[in-house]
Structures are given as C-alpha cells and as structure tokens.
Short mmCIF file of C-alpha atoms in Angstrom, two decimals:
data_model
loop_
_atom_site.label_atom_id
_atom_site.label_comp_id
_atom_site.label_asym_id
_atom_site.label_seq_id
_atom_site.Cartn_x
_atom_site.Cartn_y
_atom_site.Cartn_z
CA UNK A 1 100.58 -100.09 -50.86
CA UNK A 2 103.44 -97.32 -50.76
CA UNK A 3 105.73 -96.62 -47.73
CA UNK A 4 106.84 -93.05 -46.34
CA UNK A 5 108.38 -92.00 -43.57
CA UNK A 6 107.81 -89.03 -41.07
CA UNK A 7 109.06 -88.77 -37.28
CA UNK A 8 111.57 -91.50 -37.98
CA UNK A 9 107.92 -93.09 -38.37
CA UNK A 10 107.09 -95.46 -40.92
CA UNK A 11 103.96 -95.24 -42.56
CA UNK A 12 102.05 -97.24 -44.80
CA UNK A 13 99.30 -95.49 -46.67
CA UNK A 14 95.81 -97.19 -47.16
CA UNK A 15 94.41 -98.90 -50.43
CA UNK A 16 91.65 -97.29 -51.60
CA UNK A 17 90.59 -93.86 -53.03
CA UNK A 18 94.66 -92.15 -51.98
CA UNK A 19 96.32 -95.38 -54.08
CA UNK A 20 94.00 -95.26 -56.78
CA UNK A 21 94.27 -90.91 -57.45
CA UNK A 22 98.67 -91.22 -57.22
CA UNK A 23 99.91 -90.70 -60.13
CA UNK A 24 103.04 -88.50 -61.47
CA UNK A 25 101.88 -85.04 -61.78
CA UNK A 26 102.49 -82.97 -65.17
CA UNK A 27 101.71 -79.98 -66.23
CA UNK A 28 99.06 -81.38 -68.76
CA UNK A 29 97.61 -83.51 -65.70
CA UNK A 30 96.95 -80.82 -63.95
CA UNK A 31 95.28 -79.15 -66.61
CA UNK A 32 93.09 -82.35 -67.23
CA UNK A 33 91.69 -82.23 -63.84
CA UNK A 34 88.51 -82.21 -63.65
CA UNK A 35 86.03 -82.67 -60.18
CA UNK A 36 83.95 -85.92 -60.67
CA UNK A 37 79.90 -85.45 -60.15
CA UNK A 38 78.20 -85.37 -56.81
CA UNK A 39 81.94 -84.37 -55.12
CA UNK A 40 82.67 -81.63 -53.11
CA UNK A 41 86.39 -81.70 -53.65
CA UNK A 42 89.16 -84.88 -54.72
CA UNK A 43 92.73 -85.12 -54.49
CA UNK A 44 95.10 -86.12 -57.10
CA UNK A 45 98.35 -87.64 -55.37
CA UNK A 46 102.06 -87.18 -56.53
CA UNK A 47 104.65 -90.35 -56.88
CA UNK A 48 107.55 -87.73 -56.98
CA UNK A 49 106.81 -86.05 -53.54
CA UNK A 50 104.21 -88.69 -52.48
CA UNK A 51 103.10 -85.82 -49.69
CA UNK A 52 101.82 -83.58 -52.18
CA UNK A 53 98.66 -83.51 -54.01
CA UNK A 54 96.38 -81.40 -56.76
CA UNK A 55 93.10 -80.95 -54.58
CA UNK A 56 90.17 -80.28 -56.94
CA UNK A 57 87.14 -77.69 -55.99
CA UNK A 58 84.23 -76.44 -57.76
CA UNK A 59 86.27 -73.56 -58.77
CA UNK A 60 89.72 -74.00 -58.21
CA UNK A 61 92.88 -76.54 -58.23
CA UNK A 62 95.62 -75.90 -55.44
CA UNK A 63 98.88 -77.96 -54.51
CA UNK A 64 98.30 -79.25 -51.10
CA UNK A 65 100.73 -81.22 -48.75
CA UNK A 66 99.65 -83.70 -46.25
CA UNK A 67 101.24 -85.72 -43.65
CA UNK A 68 100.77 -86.67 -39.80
CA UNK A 69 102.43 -85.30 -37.33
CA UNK A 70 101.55 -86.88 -33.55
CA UNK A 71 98.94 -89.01 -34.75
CA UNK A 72 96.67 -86.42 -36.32
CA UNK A 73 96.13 -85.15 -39.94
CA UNK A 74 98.10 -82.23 -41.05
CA UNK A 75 96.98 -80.67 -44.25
CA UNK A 76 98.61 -77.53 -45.57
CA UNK A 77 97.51 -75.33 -48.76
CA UNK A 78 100.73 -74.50 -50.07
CA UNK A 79 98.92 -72.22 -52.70
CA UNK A 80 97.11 -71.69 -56.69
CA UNK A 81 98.51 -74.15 -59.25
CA UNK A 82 98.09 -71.26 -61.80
CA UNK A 83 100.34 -69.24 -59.43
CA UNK A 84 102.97 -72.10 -58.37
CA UNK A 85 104.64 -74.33 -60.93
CA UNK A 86 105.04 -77.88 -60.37
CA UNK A 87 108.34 -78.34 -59.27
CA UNK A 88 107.94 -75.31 -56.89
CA UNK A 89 105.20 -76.95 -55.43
CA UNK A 90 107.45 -80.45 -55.24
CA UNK A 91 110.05 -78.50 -53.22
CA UNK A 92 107.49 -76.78 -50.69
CA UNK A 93 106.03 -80.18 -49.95
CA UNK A 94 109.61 -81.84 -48.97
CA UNK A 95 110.20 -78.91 -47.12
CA UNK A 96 107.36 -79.15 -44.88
CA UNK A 97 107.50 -83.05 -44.80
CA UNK A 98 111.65 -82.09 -43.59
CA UNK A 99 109.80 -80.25 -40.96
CA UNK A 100 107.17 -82.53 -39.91
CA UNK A 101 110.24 -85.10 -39.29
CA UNK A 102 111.76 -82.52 -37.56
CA UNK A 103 108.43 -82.36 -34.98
CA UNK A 104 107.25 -79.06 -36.39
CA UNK A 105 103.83 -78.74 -37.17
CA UNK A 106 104.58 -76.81 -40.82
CA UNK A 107 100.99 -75.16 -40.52
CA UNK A 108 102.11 -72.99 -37.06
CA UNK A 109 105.23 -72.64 -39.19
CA UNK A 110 102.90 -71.03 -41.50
CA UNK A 111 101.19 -69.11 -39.29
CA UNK A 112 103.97 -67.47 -37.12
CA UNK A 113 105.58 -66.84 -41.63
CA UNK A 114 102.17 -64.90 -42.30
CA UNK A 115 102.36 -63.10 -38.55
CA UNK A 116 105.81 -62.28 -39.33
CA UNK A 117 104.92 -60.57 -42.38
CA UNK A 118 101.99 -58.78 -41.25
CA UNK A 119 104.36 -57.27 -38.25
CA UNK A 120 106.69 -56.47 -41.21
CA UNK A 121 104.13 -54.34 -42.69
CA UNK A 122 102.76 -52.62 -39.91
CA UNK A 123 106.43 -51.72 -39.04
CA UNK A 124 107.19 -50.43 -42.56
CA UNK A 125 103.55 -48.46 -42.18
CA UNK A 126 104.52 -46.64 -39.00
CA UNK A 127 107.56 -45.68 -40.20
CA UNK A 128 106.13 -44.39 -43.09
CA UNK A 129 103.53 -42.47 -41.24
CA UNK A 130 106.63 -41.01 -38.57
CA UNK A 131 108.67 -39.96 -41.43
CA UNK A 132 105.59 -38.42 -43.39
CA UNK A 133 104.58 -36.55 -39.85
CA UNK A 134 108.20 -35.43 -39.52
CA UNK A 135 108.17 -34.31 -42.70
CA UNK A 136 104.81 -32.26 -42.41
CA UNK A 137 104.88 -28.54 -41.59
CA UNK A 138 105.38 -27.12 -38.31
CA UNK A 139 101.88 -25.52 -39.11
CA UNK A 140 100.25 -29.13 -38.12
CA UNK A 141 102.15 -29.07 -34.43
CA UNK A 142 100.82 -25.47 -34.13
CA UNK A 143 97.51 -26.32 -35.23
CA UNK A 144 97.42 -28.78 -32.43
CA UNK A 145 98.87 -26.09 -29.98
CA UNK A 146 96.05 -23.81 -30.72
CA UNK A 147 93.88 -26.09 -29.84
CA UNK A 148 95.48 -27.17 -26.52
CA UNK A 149 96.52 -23.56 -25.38
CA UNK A 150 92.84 -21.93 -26.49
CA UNK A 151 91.28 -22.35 -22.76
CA UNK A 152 94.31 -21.02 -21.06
CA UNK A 153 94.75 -17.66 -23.34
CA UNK A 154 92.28 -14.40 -23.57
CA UNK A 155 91.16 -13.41 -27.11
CA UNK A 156 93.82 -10.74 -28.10
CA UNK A 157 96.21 -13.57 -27.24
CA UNK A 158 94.16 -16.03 -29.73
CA UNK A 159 94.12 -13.86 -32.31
CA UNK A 160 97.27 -12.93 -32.13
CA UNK A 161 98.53 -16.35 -32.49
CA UNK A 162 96.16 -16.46 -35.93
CA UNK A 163 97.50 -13.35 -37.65
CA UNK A 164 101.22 -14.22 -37.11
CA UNK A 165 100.24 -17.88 -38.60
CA UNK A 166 97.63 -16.54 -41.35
CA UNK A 167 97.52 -18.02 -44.84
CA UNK A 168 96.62 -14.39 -46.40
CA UNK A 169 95.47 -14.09 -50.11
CA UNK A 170 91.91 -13.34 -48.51
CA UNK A 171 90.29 -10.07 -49.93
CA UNK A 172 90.61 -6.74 -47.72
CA UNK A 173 87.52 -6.00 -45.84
CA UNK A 174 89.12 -2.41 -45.02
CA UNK A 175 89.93 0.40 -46.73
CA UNK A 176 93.75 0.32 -48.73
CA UNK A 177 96.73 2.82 -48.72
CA UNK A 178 98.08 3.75 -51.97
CA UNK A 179 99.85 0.81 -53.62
CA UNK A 180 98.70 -1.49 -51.36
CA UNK A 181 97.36 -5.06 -52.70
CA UNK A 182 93.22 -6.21 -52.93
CA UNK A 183 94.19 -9.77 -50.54
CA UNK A 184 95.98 -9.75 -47.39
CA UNK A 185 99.54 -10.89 -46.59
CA UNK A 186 100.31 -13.78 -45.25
CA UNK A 187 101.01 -13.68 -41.48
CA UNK A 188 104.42 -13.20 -39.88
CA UNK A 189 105.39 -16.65 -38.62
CA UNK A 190 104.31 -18.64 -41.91
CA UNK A 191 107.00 -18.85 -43.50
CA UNK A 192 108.67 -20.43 -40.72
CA UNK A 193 105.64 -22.94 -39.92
CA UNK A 194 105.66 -23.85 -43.58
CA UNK A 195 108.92 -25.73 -42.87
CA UNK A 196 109.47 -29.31 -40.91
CA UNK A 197 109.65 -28.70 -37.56
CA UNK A 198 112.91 -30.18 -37.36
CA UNK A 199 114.04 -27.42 -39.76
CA UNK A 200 113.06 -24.59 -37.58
CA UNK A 201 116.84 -23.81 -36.47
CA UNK A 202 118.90 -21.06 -34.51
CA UNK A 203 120.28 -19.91 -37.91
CA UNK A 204 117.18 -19.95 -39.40
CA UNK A 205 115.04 -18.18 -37.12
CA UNK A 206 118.19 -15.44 -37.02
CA UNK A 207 117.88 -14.95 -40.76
CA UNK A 208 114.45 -14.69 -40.46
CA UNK A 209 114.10 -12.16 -37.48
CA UNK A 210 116.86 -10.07 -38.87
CA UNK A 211 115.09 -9.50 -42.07
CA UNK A 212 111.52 -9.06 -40.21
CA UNK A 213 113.10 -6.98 -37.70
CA UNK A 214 114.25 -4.20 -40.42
CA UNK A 215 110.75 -4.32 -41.80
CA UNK A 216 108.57 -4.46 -39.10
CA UNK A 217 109.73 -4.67 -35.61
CA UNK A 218 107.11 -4.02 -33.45
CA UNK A 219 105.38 -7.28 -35.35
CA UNK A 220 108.85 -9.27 -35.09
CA UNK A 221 109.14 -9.06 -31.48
CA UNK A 222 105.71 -10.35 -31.15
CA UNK A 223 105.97 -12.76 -33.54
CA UNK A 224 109.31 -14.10 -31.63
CA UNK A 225 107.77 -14.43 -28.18
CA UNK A 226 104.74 -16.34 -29.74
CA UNK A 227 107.28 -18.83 -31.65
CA UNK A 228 109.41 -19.26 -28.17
CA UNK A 229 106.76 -20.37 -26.31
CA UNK A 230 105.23 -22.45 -29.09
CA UNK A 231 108.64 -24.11 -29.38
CA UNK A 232 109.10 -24.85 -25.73
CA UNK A 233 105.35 -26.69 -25.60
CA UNK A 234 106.84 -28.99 -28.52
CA UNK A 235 109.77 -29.67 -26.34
CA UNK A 236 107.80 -31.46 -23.62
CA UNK A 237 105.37 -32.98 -25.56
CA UNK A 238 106.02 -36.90 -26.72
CA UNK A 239 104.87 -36.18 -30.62
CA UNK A 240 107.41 -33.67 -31.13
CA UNK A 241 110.24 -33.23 -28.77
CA UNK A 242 112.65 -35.07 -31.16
CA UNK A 243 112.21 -32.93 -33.92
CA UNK A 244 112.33 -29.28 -32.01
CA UNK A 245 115.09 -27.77 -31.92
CA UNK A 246 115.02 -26.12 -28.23
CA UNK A 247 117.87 -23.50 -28.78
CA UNK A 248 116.06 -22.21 -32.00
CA UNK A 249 115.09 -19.25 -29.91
CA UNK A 250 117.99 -18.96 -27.97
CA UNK A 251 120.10 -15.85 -27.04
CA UNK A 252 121.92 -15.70 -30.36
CA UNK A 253 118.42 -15.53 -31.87
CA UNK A 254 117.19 -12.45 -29.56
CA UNK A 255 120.34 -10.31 -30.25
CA UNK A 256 118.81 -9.83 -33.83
CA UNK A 257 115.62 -8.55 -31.62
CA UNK A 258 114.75 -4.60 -32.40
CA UNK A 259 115.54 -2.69 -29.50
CA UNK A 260 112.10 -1.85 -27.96
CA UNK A 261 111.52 2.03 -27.87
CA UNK A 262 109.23 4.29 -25.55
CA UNK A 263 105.66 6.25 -27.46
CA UNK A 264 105.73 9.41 -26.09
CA UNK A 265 103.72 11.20 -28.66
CA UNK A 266 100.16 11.85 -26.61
CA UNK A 267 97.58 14.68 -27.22
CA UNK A 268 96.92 16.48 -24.27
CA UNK A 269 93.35 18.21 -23.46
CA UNK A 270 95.64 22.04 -23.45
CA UNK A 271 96.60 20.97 -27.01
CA UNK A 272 92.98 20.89 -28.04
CA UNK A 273 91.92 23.85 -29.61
CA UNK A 274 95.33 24.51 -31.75
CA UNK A 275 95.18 20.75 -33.07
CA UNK A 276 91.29 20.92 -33.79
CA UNK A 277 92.04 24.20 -36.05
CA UNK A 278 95.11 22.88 -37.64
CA UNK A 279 93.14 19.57 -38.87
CA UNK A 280 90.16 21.79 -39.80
CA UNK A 281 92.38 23.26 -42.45
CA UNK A 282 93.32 19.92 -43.90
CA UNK A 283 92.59 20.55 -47.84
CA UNK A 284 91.01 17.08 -48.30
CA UNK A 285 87.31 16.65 -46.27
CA UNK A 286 87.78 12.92 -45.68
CA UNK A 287 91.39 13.24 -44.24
CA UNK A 288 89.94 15.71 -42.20
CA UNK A 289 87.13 13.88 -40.73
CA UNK A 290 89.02 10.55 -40.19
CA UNK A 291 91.31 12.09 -38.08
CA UNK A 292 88.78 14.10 -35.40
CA UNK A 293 86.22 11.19 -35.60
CA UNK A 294 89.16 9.00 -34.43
CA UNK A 295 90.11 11.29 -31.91
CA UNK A 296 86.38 11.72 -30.74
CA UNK A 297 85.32 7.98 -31.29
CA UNK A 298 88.64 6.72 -29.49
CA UNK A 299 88.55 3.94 -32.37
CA UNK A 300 91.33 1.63 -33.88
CA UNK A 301 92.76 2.96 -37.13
CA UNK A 302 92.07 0.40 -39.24
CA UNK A 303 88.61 -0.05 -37.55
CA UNK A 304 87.84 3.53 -38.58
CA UNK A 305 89.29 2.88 -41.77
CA UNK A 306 87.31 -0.17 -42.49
CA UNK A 307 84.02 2.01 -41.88
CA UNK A 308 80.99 1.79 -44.18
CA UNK A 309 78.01 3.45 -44.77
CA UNK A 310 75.87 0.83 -43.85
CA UNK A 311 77.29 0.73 -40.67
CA UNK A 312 76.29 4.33 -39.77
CA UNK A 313 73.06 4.77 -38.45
CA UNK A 314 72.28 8.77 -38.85
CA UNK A 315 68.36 8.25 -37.35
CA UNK A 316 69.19 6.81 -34.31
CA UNK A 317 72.54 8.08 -33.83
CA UNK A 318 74.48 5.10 -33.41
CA UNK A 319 77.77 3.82 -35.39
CA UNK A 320 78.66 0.19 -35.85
CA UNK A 321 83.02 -0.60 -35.18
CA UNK A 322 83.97 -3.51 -36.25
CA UNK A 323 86.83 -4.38 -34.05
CA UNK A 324 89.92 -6.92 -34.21
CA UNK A 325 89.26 -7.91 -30.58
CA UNK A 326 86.21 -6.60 -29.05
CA UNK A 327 84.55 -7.63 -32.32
CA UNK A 328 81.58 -5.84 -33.21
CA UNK A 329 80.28 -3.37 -31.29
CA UNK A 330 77.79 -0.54 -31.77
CA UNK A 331 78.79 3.21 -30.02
CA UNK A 332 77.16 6.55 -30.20
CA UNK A 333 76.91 8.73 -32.94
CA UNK A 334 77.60 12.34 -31.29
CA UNK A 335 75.72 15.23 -33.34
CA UNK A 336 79.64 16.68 -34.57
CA UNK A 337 80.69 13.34 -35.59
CA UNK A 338 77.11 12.83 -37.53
CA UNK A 339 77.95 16.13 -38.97
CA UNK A 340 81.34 15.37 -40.24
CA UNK A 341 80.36 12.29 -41.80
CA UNK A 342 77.35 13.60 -43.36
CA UNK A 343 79.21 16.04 -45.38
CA UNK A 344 81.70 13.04 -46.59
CA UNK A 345 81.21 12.54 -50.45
CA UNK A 346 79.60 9.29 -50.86
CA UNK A 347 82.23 7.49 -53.58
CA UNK A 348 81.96 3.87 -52.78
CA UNK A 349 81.04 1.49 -49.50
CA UNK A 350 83.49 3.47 -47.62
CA UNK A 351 82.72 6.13 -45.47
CA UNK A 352 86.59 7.41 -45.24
CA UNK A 353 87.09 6.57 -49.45
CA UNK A 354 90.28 8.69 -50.41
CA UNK A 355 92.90 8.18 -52.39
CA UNK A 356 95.26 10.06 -49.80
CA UNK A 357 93.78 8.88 -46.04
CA UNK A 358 97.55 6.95 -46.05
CA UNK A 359 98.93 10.66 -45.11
CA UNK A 360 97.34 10.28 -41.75
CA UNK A 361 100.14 7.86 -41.00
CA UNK A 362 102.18 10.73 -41.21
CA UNK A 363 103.12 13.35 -39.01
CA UNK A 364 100.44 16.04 -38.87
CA UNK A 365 101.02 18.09 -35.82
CA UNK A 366 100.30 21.55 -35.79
CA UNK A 367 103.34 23.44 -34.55
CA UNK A 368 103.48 23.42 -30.44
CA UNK A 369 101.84 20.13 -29.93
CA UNK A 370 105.34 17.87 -30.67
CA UNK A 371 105.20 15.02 -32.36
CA UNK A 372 102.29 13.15 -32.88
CA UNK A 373 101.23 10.17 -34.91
CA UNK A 374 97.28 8.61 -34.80
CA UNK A 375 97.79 5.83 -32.76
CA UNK A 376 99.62 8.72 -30.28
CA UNK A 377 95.88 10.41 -30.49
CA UNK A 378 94.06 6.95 -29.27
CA UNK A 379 96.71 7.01 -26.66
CA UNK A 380 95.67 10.40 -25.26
CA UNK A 381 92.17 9.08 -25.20
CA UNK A 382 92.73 7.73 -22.42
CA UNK A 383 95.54 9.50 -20.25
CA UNK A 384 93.07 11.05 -17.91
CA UNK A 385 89.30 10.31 -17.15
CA UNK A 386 88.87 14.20 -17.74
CA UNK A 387 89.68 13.77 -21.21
CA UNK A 388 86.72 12.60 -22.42
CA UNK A 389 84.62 15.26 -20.67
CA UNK A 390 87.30 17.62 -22.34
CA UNK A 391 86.84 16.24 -26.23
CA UNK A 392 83.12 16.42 -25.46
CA UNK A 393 82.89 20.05 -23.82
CA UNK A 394 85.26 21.00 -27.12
CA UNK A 395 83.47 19.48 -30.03
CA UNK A 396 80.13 20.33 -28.87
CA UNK A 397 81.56 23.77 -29.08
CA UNK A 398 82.73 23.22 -32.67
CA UNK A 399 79.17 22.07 -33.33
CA UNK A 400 77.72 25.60 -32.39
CA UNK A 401 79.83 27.28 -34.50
CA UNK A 402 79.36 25.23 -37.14
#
C-alpha cells in the first residue's frame, strides 16, 4: 500500500494493477517497455515521483502525471519520453502535484500555458504583418485609392492617375522622335510611390518636384495635385493615417511649383492661306502632311503620330484615331486629307514614318502668323464654330488646285 498526499489530503493508493506496475523508472526501463497483448494502453508507475508514470500505447510511450484534485481523476500528458528525459519529467510531475495541493487543476493550468502561447503568436504575427505593410510601397495604398476614388472621377481623371503611377518599360505603340527609347518611361509619381509611405516627406517631395519641375513642368504640377489629394485620403483613412505624412505637400513643397504660364499661340482662320503655303513648302512630304492633317483632323499629336496604315480606310473614306481618352474612334477621311496621305511613302506601319517629324515640335510659323507651336494649331480648332467651316471651305480649295 503506499501513502501520498494532495490537498493536505492523505491518500492511500489501491492494491492491484497501480502497486504491482511501480517501480523506479530508468532510462533502460523505459526502453524495455513493452504493451502486453489484448491492451489498449498500461501504465508503468514511478517510486521517485510516485505521481508520475510511463503510459504505454500501440505506438508510443509518454510521461504522464496523475493525481485527484476534488474527488475526481486528473490525468495530465506532460509529453514524448523520446523528447523529455527522465528527470525532466520527475520535476514536471512535482510541479503539478505542488499545484494540485495548491487547489489548481494543473490541466486548466495547461490550457490557459498553451492559450497564452497561441496569443503570443498571433501577436508576434500581426506585428509582423503591420511592420511588413508599413514597410510596403506607397504604390499598394494608391492601388487601393484607385479603386475607391474610380466611381467618383471621369476618365481623363483615371487615366491620369495611371500615367503619373505607370511602371513603363512597355514597348511604344506610337511613332518615336529621334533618340528616343523602343519602351516607355516610367510615370511621374513612381518614384515616389516606390517608397514606404511613411517615407514620402516635405523634403522629399521638394527634391523631387524641384528636379521634375526643371524637366517637365506642365507634368509636375499635375503630378503634385494628384499626390496632394492622394495624401490627404491616406490621412483619414484608419490603414494609413499613421504613416502619412500630412505636411508632405505643404506650402514649402508648392514654392518649388513652376509658375503656370498663359498659351497664346492660336491659328486664326485670316492666317490660313499664308500658313497653308508656308507648310506646303516644307522639303520633307511626311512633315508636311502631319502638320495640315492635324490641323484639318483637329487630332492629338501623338494620336496622329501613332497613325497606321491599317487604320486608314481610303474606300470608304474613314480614318481610325486612337485616342488617350476618347479611346478609339473612327472620323472622316476628307478627299485632301486622303490625298495627302496617299502620296506618303509607305516605309513601315506608320503612316507619318520620318526620321525628322520631331521638328514639328518646333516652331514653324510662317512670318506674320506669331508664334505657333502644334498643340497652338489644335487650339485654334476650336476658337470659333466658323473655323471649321473655314478649314473646310480652304482645303477643298487646295484640293481643286491640286
């Protein structure tokens, strides 16, 4: 019969199958232990730490402690006895049986041990996930205000928001200037959005916008609105308003703005017939024809630019733009435009294919018409509703004489 003690309890354990399986545990015990015929599991007892015990299985041996604690049974697996050694195993059991005297039930003890841990972990896991988030790009926070803003803005709006925050490297659909690169560049605002949010400071959107600002201003000032009011959506949203900075854009930031200038270059229906005969005597054909068929089409540059054969349609008089807004869309193919493009050498895909179309960004006026760029003839195109009817009365004249 042996004697223990638990609760200030004394407690005599029964003869039978518990006294005849207590023995010292070893090492070599342990490893003797084998799980007798027709048994499920049996228990080998420990005179040490009499509340532990080797419980045999079918394909395992674990240390297991044993006790009672208000009149009822409580067993505990304290774990592998490949993975704890013996005496570990002797100190776990007095433990437990220390807090089974102590009116703790060691296998809540347990439980609230392995709850503790797993809260550990999920803590440690969100605050890996908030530092890798805070870490990501600013791209990912304007990803997500794309997405929320889309419904509210009007498609030159969207795709504005897309260039400025382009990748680039994709091929060039249009035609090139000289010494320009096959891929595209990467949009205004990436470099910027390629940085944590949190990084996206007063100084560094000042170094930024100074050096865009000398470059390209026209696409800097854009380019700073869009970031201002992308920056000021962070700052009232939960996910991000403790890593924007809100001054980034601030008034430091908009000194460094270019000062914004008036276009007063516009082609005026008098200036007609002197432009149309100074153009006429361009040297190169396809110089010559890009710049009346943009005149008389009222087409983008870089649409016109970007023009292919395949996209004229000579039998039924129609010509195919392929806009950055609008899209596609499909216009008439007037008799003198049909006739300028006609005569075009065919080189390649493109209708306007010339080494030196980038001289139509220059200044070609004849003398007496001021000033005037291209983009200043698509802005005459539509200065009065005359001035159609006044391109239309003129070429139509150049087509009789031609």
């Amino acid at each position: 019969m042996a004697t223990w003690r638990l609760h200030g309890i004394a407690h005599v354990a029964k003869s039978g199958a518990d006294e005849m399986n207590r023995e010292r545990l070893t090492p070599d015990r342990i490893r003797r232990l084998t799980l007798p015929a027709g048994t499920g599991q049996s228990f080998m007892w420990d005179t040490d730490a009499p509340r532990l015990a080797v419980r045999v299985t079918a394909g395992a041996k674990s240390f297991v402690f044993e006790a009672k604690l208000n009149r009822q049974t409580v067993r505990v697996t304290i774990g592998d006895t490949r993975a704890w050694t013996l005496s570990s195993a002797r100190d776990e059991a007095r433990r437990l049986q220390t807090m089974g005297d102590q009116g703790i039930d060691p296998r809540q003890e347990k439980r609230d041990r392995i709850a503790e841990a797993e809260a550990k972990r999920a803590e440690d896991e969100a605050k890996r996930e908030e530092a890798k988030r805070v870490a990501a790009p600013a791209l990912d926070a304007w990803q997500a205000y794309l997405i929320a803003r889309t419904p509210k803005w009007g498609a030159r709006s969207l795709l504005d928001h897309q260039s400025v925050s382009d990748a680039g490297g994709k091929p060039k659909a249009r035609a090139r200037h000289t010494g320009e690169g096959e891929t595209t560049l990467p949009g205004i605002l990436r470099p910027l959005l390629e940085l944590p949010l949190e990084k996206i400071t007063a100084d560094r959107v000042c170094v930024w916008l100074k050096d865009e600002a000398d470059r390209r201003p026209t696409q800097a000032s854009l380019a700073f609105r869009l970031l201002r009011g992308f920056l000021n959506w962070c700052s009232v949203r939960d996910e991000y308003k403790a890593q924007v900075h809100t001054d980034a854009c601030a008034s430091r930031a908009k000194d460094e703005l270019p000062k914004q200038g008036v276009k007063d270059d516009c082609l005026q229906r008098e200036q007609l017939p002197l432009w149309f005969a100074h153009v006429r005597q361009i040297g190169n054909p396809v110089v010559a024809a890009y710049l009346q068929a943009l005149l008389l089409t009222g087409a983008r540059r870089e649409e016109l630019a970007g023009l292919t054969w395949e996209d004229l349609g000579f039998q039924w008089k129609s010509m195919t733009i392929r806009g950055k807004v609008e899209g596609e869309r499909v216009i008439p193919l007037t008799p003198y435009v049909a006739s300028l493009l006609a005569a075009l050498p065919r080189r390649n895909q493109w209708v306007f294919a010339s080494p030196r179309l980038d001289c139509c960004d220059q200044d070609l006026s004849p003398q007496g018409t001021g000033s005037l760029l291209p983009h200043g003839q698509q802005g005459g195109h539509s200065t009065s509703p005359c001035w159609k009817a006044s391109c239309a009365a003129y070429y139509a004249g150049l087509g009789a004489k031609s």
